[in-house]
Amino acid sequence: MISCIRRFEASAQATVLAPIGFDDLPHLSRALQRSTQDDPFSRSAAYFAMTGRNGLWRFGDDETFMVIARHPNKPGTILLFPPIGQKTSALSELAMTIPDVLPPGNREMARLNPTDPRFARLLAKHRTVASREDTLDWAYPVHVVDPTKIVERKGKPFVSFRGHINRALRHGLQSQAIDPSRHRDDVIAVIVRWAERRHGGRFTRSDLIGPTHAVLEMINRSGLDIRGSISHDCDGKPIGFWLWEQVGNTAMSLVRAYLKQPGNAEFGILAMAEQLTATGVPEMCLGGSETSDLDAFKRKMQPIRSIALGTAMIDVPQPLAVPSVHGPMALARG
């Protein structure tokens, strides 16, 4: 990775565009803990690295910064995530208008809270609005659940869930915490089989397996607290997995895949909840969804809160020049 940094004077101190690599992720994680946003993923370095597996940068100064990523599914588009720090509106304005310092491409303000007055004013000034995301995982709201409620699975809201779990147990499904040294090949086998049944539409095979490869690489190289569970059938064949990042009191879902087996997906969410309950983690962030079916599945887990997010398209005032900033994260590609 080329470690060049672009600087320009935007105020009393230099604003910097710097590429983020694996070695930078622990520092990014610490900086993200300053976020005051409702969105739990605003504090997940692993989430940003997974989404920005084709290119990831930090833009700002010591007081205020934002994460910028190449869109993983739309070539020629970069994502500008909400800034963190003291002068968020000023940095957002700068990122929306400066033509030749950021990585080249169409710009989208990503994971915006449409009710935040700071962004509402800024978008109104530029005659744009936050609309529903059409590709990535915040097309539907981010859901946070209580893992103890899933483990207990009591009452009418969990009637269907209990039935699926009972079917999974009758079929001999088993789960355990992921050991990367033992289970990496099993995880890859599951995601490849899962992707084979789903690619061919708007997502390519690389789109479907790339995030999992990126997270597996982070486990080996980033120093972030990434954990997971893996499920096997009665014959010991891997049939599902879930990987998440633990940050403080919250576990943030990163990637998951479950093959078609009776109760397999429900058994997987129970396995994650059991691990979190055993270690005293009180909140389980299931994330948002790309599809209504997945959103409906997550809603059955009785969220304790949900966060709706949007995306805003930005018109840059003049053609973007190609800057001398390169070097996407060297994450594994599917």
PDB file of N, CA and C in Angstrom, residues 209-263:
ATOM      1  N   ILE A 209     -19.182 -12.903  -1.576  1.00  0.00           N
ATOM      2  CA  ILE A 209     -18.185 -13.551  -0.717  1.00  0.00           C
ATOM      3  C   ILE A 209     -17.087 -12.599  -0.255  1.00  0.00           C
ATOM      4  N   GLY A 210     -16.969 -11.424  -0.916  1.00  0.00           N
ATOM      5  CA  GLY A 210     -15.921 -10.472  -0.557  1.00  0.00           C
ATOM      6  C   GLY A 210     -15.948 -10.027   0.892  1.00  0.00           C
ATOM      7  N   PRO A 211     -17.129  -9.669   1.451  1.00  0.00           N
ATOM      8  CA  PRO A 211     -17.141  -9.234   2.848  1.00  0.00           C
ATOM      9  C   PRO A 211     -16.604 -10.284   3.821  1.00  0.00           C
ATOM     10  N   THR A 212     -16.942 -11.547   3.595  1.00  0.00           N
ATOM     11  CA  THR A 212     -16.463 -12.599   4.494  1.00  0.00           C
ATOM     12  C   THR A 212     -14.956 -12.755   4.402  1.00  0.00           C
ATOM     13  N   HIS A 213     -14.414 -12.745   3.204  1.00  0.00           N
ATOM     14  CA  HIS A 213     -12.961 -12.812   3.054  1.00  0.00           C
ATOM     15  C   HIS A 213     -12.288 -11.633   3.756  1.00  0.00           C
ATOM     16  N   ALA A 214     -12.889 -10.456   3.644  1.00  0.00           N
ATOM     17  CA  ALA A 214     -12.312  -9.276   4.282  1.00  0.00           C
ATOM     18  C   ALA A 214     -12.281  -9.427   5.801  1.00  0.00           C
ATOM     19  N   VAL A 215     -13.373  -9.918   6.371  1.00  0.00           N
ATOM     20  CA  VAL A 215     -13.433 -10.073   7.832  1.00  0.00           C
ATOM     21  C   VAL A 215     -12.464 -11.157   8.302  1.00  0.00           C
ATOM     22  N   LEU A 216     -12.362 -12.249   7.564  1.00  0.00           N
ATOM     23  CA  LEU A 216     -11.401 -13.290   7.932  1.00  0.00           C
ATOM     24  C   LEU A 216      -9.973 -12.746   7.919  1.00  0.00           C
ATOM     25  N   GLU A 217      -9.678 -11.903   6.945  1.00  0.00           N
ATOM     26  CA  GLU A 217      -8.345 -11.311   6.887  1.00  0.00           C
ATOM     27  C   GLU A 217      -8.128 -10.367   8.065  1.00  0.00           C
ATOM     28  N   MET A 218      -9.169  -9.637   8.451  1.00  0.00           N
ATOM     29  CA  MET A 218      -9.046  -8.750   9.615  1.00  0.00           C
ATOM     30  C   MET A 218      -8.776  -9.525  10.899  1.00  0.00           C
ATOM     31  N   ILE A 219      -9.371 -10.692  11.036  1.00  0.00           N
ATOM     32  CA  ILE A 219      -9.132 -11.509  12.228  1.00  0.00           C
ATOM     33  C   ILE A 219      -7.645 -11.790  12.370  1.00  0.00           C
ATOM     34  N   ASN A 220      -6.984 -12.050  11.260  1.00  0.00           N
ATOM     35  CA  ASN A 220      -5.559 -12.383  11.283  1.00  0.00           C
ATOM     36  C   ASN A 220      -4.653 -11.173  11.421  1.00  0.00           C
ATOM     37  N   ARG A 221      -5.106  -9.998  10.933  1.00  0.00           N
ATOM     38  CA  ARG A 221      -4.153  -8.909  10.756  1.00  0.00           C
ATOM     39  C   ARG A 221      -4.489  -7.597  11.463  1.00  0.00           C
ATOM     40  N   SER A 222      -5.708  -7.426  11.980  1.00  0.00           N
ATOM     41  CA  SER A 222      -6.109  -6.089  12.414  1.00  0.00           C
ATOM     42  C   SER A 222      -5.977  -5.822  13.906  1.00  0.00           C
ATOM     43  N   GLY A 223      -6.006  -6.867  14.735  1.00  0.00           N
ATOM     44  CA  GLY A 223      -6.000  -6.655  16.177  1.00  0.00           C
ATOM     45  C   GLY A 223      -7.350  -6.253  16.741  1.00  0.00           C
ATOM     46  N   LEU A 224      -8.408  -6.234  15.924  1.00  0.00           N
ATOM     47  CA  LEU A 224      -9.747  -5.915  16.410  1.00  0.00           C
ATOM     48  C   LEU A 224     -10.360  -7.141  17.095  1.00  0.00           C
ATOM     49  N   ASP A 225     -11.336  -6.890  17.960  1.00  0.00           N
ATOM     50  CA  ASP A 225     -11.970  -7.975  18.720  1.00  0.00           C
ATOM     51  C   ASP A 225     -13.123  -8.551  17.900  1.00  0.00           C
ATOM     52  N   ILE A 226     -12.779  -9.447  16.969  1.00  0.00           N
ATOM     53  CA  ILE A 226     -13.768 -10.072  16.096  1.00  0.00           C
ATOM     54  C   ILE A 226     -13.971 -11.509  16.549  1.00  0.00           C
ATOM     55  N   ARG A 227     -15.219 -11.868  16.789  1.00  0.00           N
ATOM     56  CA  ARG A 227     -15.558 -13.205  17.264  1.00  0.00           C
ATOM     57  C   ARG A 227     -16.653 -13.786  16.385  1.00  0.00           C
ATOM     58  N   GLY A 228     -17.044 -15.015  16.667  1.00  0.00           N
ATOM     59  CA  GLY A 228     -18.086 -15.606  15.847  1.00  0.00           C
ATOM     60  C   GLY A 228     -18.537 -16.956  16.343  1.00  0.00           C
ATOM     61  N   SER A 229     -19.542 -17.483  15.664  1.00  0.00           N
ATOM     62  CA  SER A 229     -20.035 -18.833  15.925  1.00  0.00           C
ATOM     63  C   SER A 229     -20.141 -19.568  14.600  1.00  0.00           C
ATOM     64  N   ILE A 230     -20.033 -20.888  14.670  1.00  0.00           N
ATOM     65  CA  ILE A 230     -20.168 -21.708  13.470  1.00  0.00           C
ATOM     66  C   ILE A 230     -21.072 -22.886  13.790  1.00  0.00           C
ATOM     67  N   SER A 231     -21.906 -23.244  12.829  1.00  0.00           N
ATOM     68  CA  SER A 231     -22.862 -24.338  13.012  1.00  0.00           C
ATOM     69  C   SER A 231     -22.514 -25.498  12.086  1.00  0.00           C
ATOM     70  N   HIS A 232     -22.769 -26.719  12.587  1.00  0.00           N
ATOM     71  CA  HIS A 232     -22.550 -27.936  11.811  1.00  0.00           C
ATOM     72  C   HIS A 232     -23.808 -28.795  11.879  1.00  0.00           C
ATOM     73  N   ASP A 233     -24.009 -29.609  10.841  1.00  0.00           N
ATOM     74  CA  ASP A 233     -25.141 -30.530  10.862  1.00  0.00           C
ATOM     75  C   ASP A 233     -24.782 -31.792  11.636  1.00  0.00           C
ATOM     76  N   CYS A 234     -25.678 -32.756  11.651  1.00  0.00           N
ATOM     77  CA  CYS A 234     -25.469 -33.971  12.446  1.00  0.00           C
ATOM     78  C   CYS A 234     -24.295 -34.798  11.946  1.00  0.00           C
ATOM     79  N   ASP A 235     -23.863 -34.567  10.701  1.00  0.00           N
ATOM     80  CA  ASP A 235     -22.713 -35.277  10.149  1.00  0.00           C
ATOM     81  C   ASP A 235     -21.412 -34.499  10.299  1.00  0.00           C
ATOM     82  N   GLY A 236     -21.480 -33.345  10.967  1.00  0.00           N
ATOM     83  CA  GLY A 236     -20.277 -32.541  11.183  1.00  0.00           C
ATOM     84  C   GLY A 236     -19.915 -31.625  10.036  1.00  0.00           C
ATOM     85  N   LYS A 237     -20.813 -31.471   9.038  1.00  0.00           N
ATOM     86  CA  LYS A 237     -20.522 -30.579   7.915  1.00  0.00           C
ATOM     87  C   LYS A 237     -20.914 -29.143   8.282  1.00  0.00           C
ATOM     88  N   PRO A 238     -20.069 -28.175   7.927  1.00  0.00           N
ATOM     89  CA  PRO A 238     -20.398 -26.776   8.251  1.00  0.00           C
ATOM     90  C   PRO A 238     -21.592 -26.292   7.436  1.00  0.00           C
ATOM     91  N   ILE A 239     -22.556 -25.644   8.114  1.00  0.00           N
ATOM     92  CA  ILE A 239     -23.763 -25.200   7.417  1.00  0.00           C
ATOM     93  C   ILE A 239     -24.108 -23.742   7.738  1.00  0.00           C
ATOM     94  N   GLY A 240     -23.292 -23.058   8.539  1.00  0.00           N
ATOM     95  CA  GLY A 240     -23.595 -21.663   8.812  1.00  0.00           C
ATOM     96  C   GLY A 240     -22.566 -21.034   9.729  1.00  0.00           C
ATOM     97  N   PHE A 241     -22.476 -19.693   9.672  1.00  0.00           N
ATOM     98  CA  PHE A 241     -21.555 -18.970  10.555  1.00  0.00           C
ATOM     99  C   PHE A 241     -22.061 -17.553  10.753  1.00  0.00           C
ATOM    100  N   TRP A 242     -21.554 -16.929  11.810  1.00  0.00           N
ATOM    101  CA  TRP A 242     -21.827 -15.514  12.093  1.00  0.00           C
ATOM    102  C   TRP A 242     -20.551 -14.912  12.658  1.00  0.00           C
ATOM    103  N   LEU A 243     -20.123 -13.781  12.130  1.00  0.00           N
ATOM    104  CA  LEU A 243     -18.941 -13.070  12.623  1.00  0.00           C
ATOM    105  C   LEU A 243     -19.350 -11.675  13.055  1.00  0.00           C
ATOM    106  N   TRP A 244     -18.835 -11.233  14.191  1.00  0.00           N
ATOM    107  CA  TRP A 244     -19.181  -9.913  14.713  1.00  0.00           C
ATOM    108  C   TRP A 244     -17.975  -9.267  15.383  1.00  0.00           C
ATOM    109  N   GLU A 245     -18.039  -7.947  15.531  1.00  0.00           N
ATOM    110  CA  GLU A 245     -17.014  -7.211  16.277  1.00  0.00           C
ATOM    111  C   GLU A 245     -17.591  -6.807  17.618  1.00  0.00           C
ATOM    112  N   GLN A 246     -16.839  -7.028  18.691  1.00  0.00           N
ATOM    113  CA  GLN A 246     -17.253  -6.591  20.008  1.00  0.00           C
ATOM    114  C   GLN A 246     -16.584  -5.264  20.335  1.00  0.00           C
ATOM    115  N   VAL A 247     -17.405  -4.259  20.603  1.00  0.00           N
ATOM    116  CA  VAL A 247     -16.926  -2.927  20.963  1.00  0.00           C
ATOM    117  C   VAL A 247     -17.679  -2.501  22.218  1.00  0.00           C
ATOM    118  N   GLY A 248     -16.992  -2.492  23.353  1.00  0.00           N
ATOM    119  CA  GLY A 248     -17.638  -2.120  24.595  1.00  0.00           C
ATOM    120  C   GLY A 248     -18.763  -3.081  24.933  1.00  0.00           C
ATOM    121  N   ASN A 249     -19.958  -2.536  25.122  1.00  0.00           N
ATOM    122  CA  ASN A 249     -21.118  -3.336  25.518  1.00  0.00           C
ATOM    123  C   ASN A 249     -21.949  -3.827  24.344  1.00  0.00           C
ATOM    124  N   THR A 250     -21.422  -3.686  23.131  1.00  0.00           N
ATOM    125  CA  THR A 250     -22.208  -4.037  21.937  1.00  0.00           C
ATOM    126  C   THR A 250     -21.428  -4.965  21.028  1.00  0.00           C
ATOM    127  N   ALA A 251     -22.131  -5.965  20.511  1.00  0.00           N
ATOM    128  CA  ALA A 251     -21.572  -6.834  19.475  1.00  0.00           C
ATOM    129  C   ALA A 251     -22.226  -6.446  18.160  1.00  0.00           C
ATOM    130  N   MET A 252     -21.410  -6.049  17.181  1.00  0.00           N
ATOM    131  CA  MET A 252     -21.919  -5.591  15.887  1.00  0.00           C
ATOM    132  C   MET A 252     -21.786  -6.689  14.835  1.00  0.00           C
ATOM    133  N   SER A 253     -22.920  -7.117  14.289  1.00  0.00           N
ATOM    134  CA  SER A 253     -22.907  -8.139  13.254  1.00  0.00           C
ATOM    135  C   SER A 253     -22.152  -7.642  12.025  1.00  0.00           C
ATOM    136  N   LEU A 254     -21.251  -8.467  11.508  1.00  0.00           N
ATOM    137  CA  LEU A 254     -20.489  -8.123  10.306  1.00  0.00           C
ATOM    138  C   LEU A 254     -20.937  -8.958   9.110  1.00  0.00           C
ATOM    139  N   VAL A 255     -20.776 -10.258   9.193  1.00  0.00           N
ATOM    140  CA  VAL A 255     -21.189 -11.150   8.098  1.00  0.00           C
ATOM    141  C   VAL A 255     -21.803 -12.410   8.687  1.00  0.00           C
ATOM    142  N   ARG A 256     -22.757 -12.945   7.959  1.00  0.00           N
ATOM    143  CA  ARG A 256     -23.399 -14.189   8.354  1.00  0.00           C
ATOM    144  C   ARG A 256     -23.863 -14.906   7.104  1.00  0.00           C
ATOM    145  N   ALA A 257     -23.946 -16.232   7.162  1.00  0.00           N
ATOM    146  CA  ALA A 257     -24.489 -17.023   6.060  1.00  0.00           C
ATOM    147  C   ALA A 257     -24.927 -18.369   6.624  1.00  0.00           C
ATOM    148  N   TYR A 258     -26.135 -18.764   6.256  1.00  0.00           N
ATOM    149  CA  TYR A 258     -26.672 -20.042   6.718  1.00  0.00           C
ATOM    150  C   TYR A 258     -27.294 -20.771   5.542  1.00  0.00           C
ATOM    151  N   LEU A 259     -26.868 -22.022   5.341  1.00  0.00           N
ATOM    152  CA  LEU A 259     -27.405 -22.831   4.253  1.00  0.00           C
ATOM    153  C   LEU A 259     -28.807 -23.302   4.612  1.00  0.00           C
ATOM    154  N   LYS A 260     -29.556 -23.704   3.603  1.00  0.00           N
ATOM    155  CA  LYS A 260     -30.951 -24.065   3.816  1.00  0.00           C
ATOM    156  C   LYS A 260     -31.051 -25.399   4.544  1.00  0.00           C
ATOM    157  N   GLN A 261     -31.385 -25.303   5.811  1.00  0.00           N
ATOM    158  CA  GLN A 261     -31.622 -26.456   6.678  1.00  0.00           C
ATOM    159  C   GLN A 261     -32.750 -26.066   7.629  1.00  0.00           C
ATOM    160  N   PRO A 262     -33.551 -26.996   8.098  1.00  0.00           N
ATOM    161  CA  PRO A 262     -34.644 -26.632   9.019  1.00  0.00           C
ATOM    162  C   PRO A 262     -34.122 -25.936  10.280  1.00  0.00           C
ATOM    163  N   GLY A 263     -34.544 -24.691  10.485  1.00  0.00           N
ATOM    164  CA  GLY A 263     -34.181 -23.959  11.687  1.00  0.00           C
ATOM    165  C   GLY A 263     -32.755 -23.469  11.744  1.00  0.00           C
TER     166      GLY A 263
END
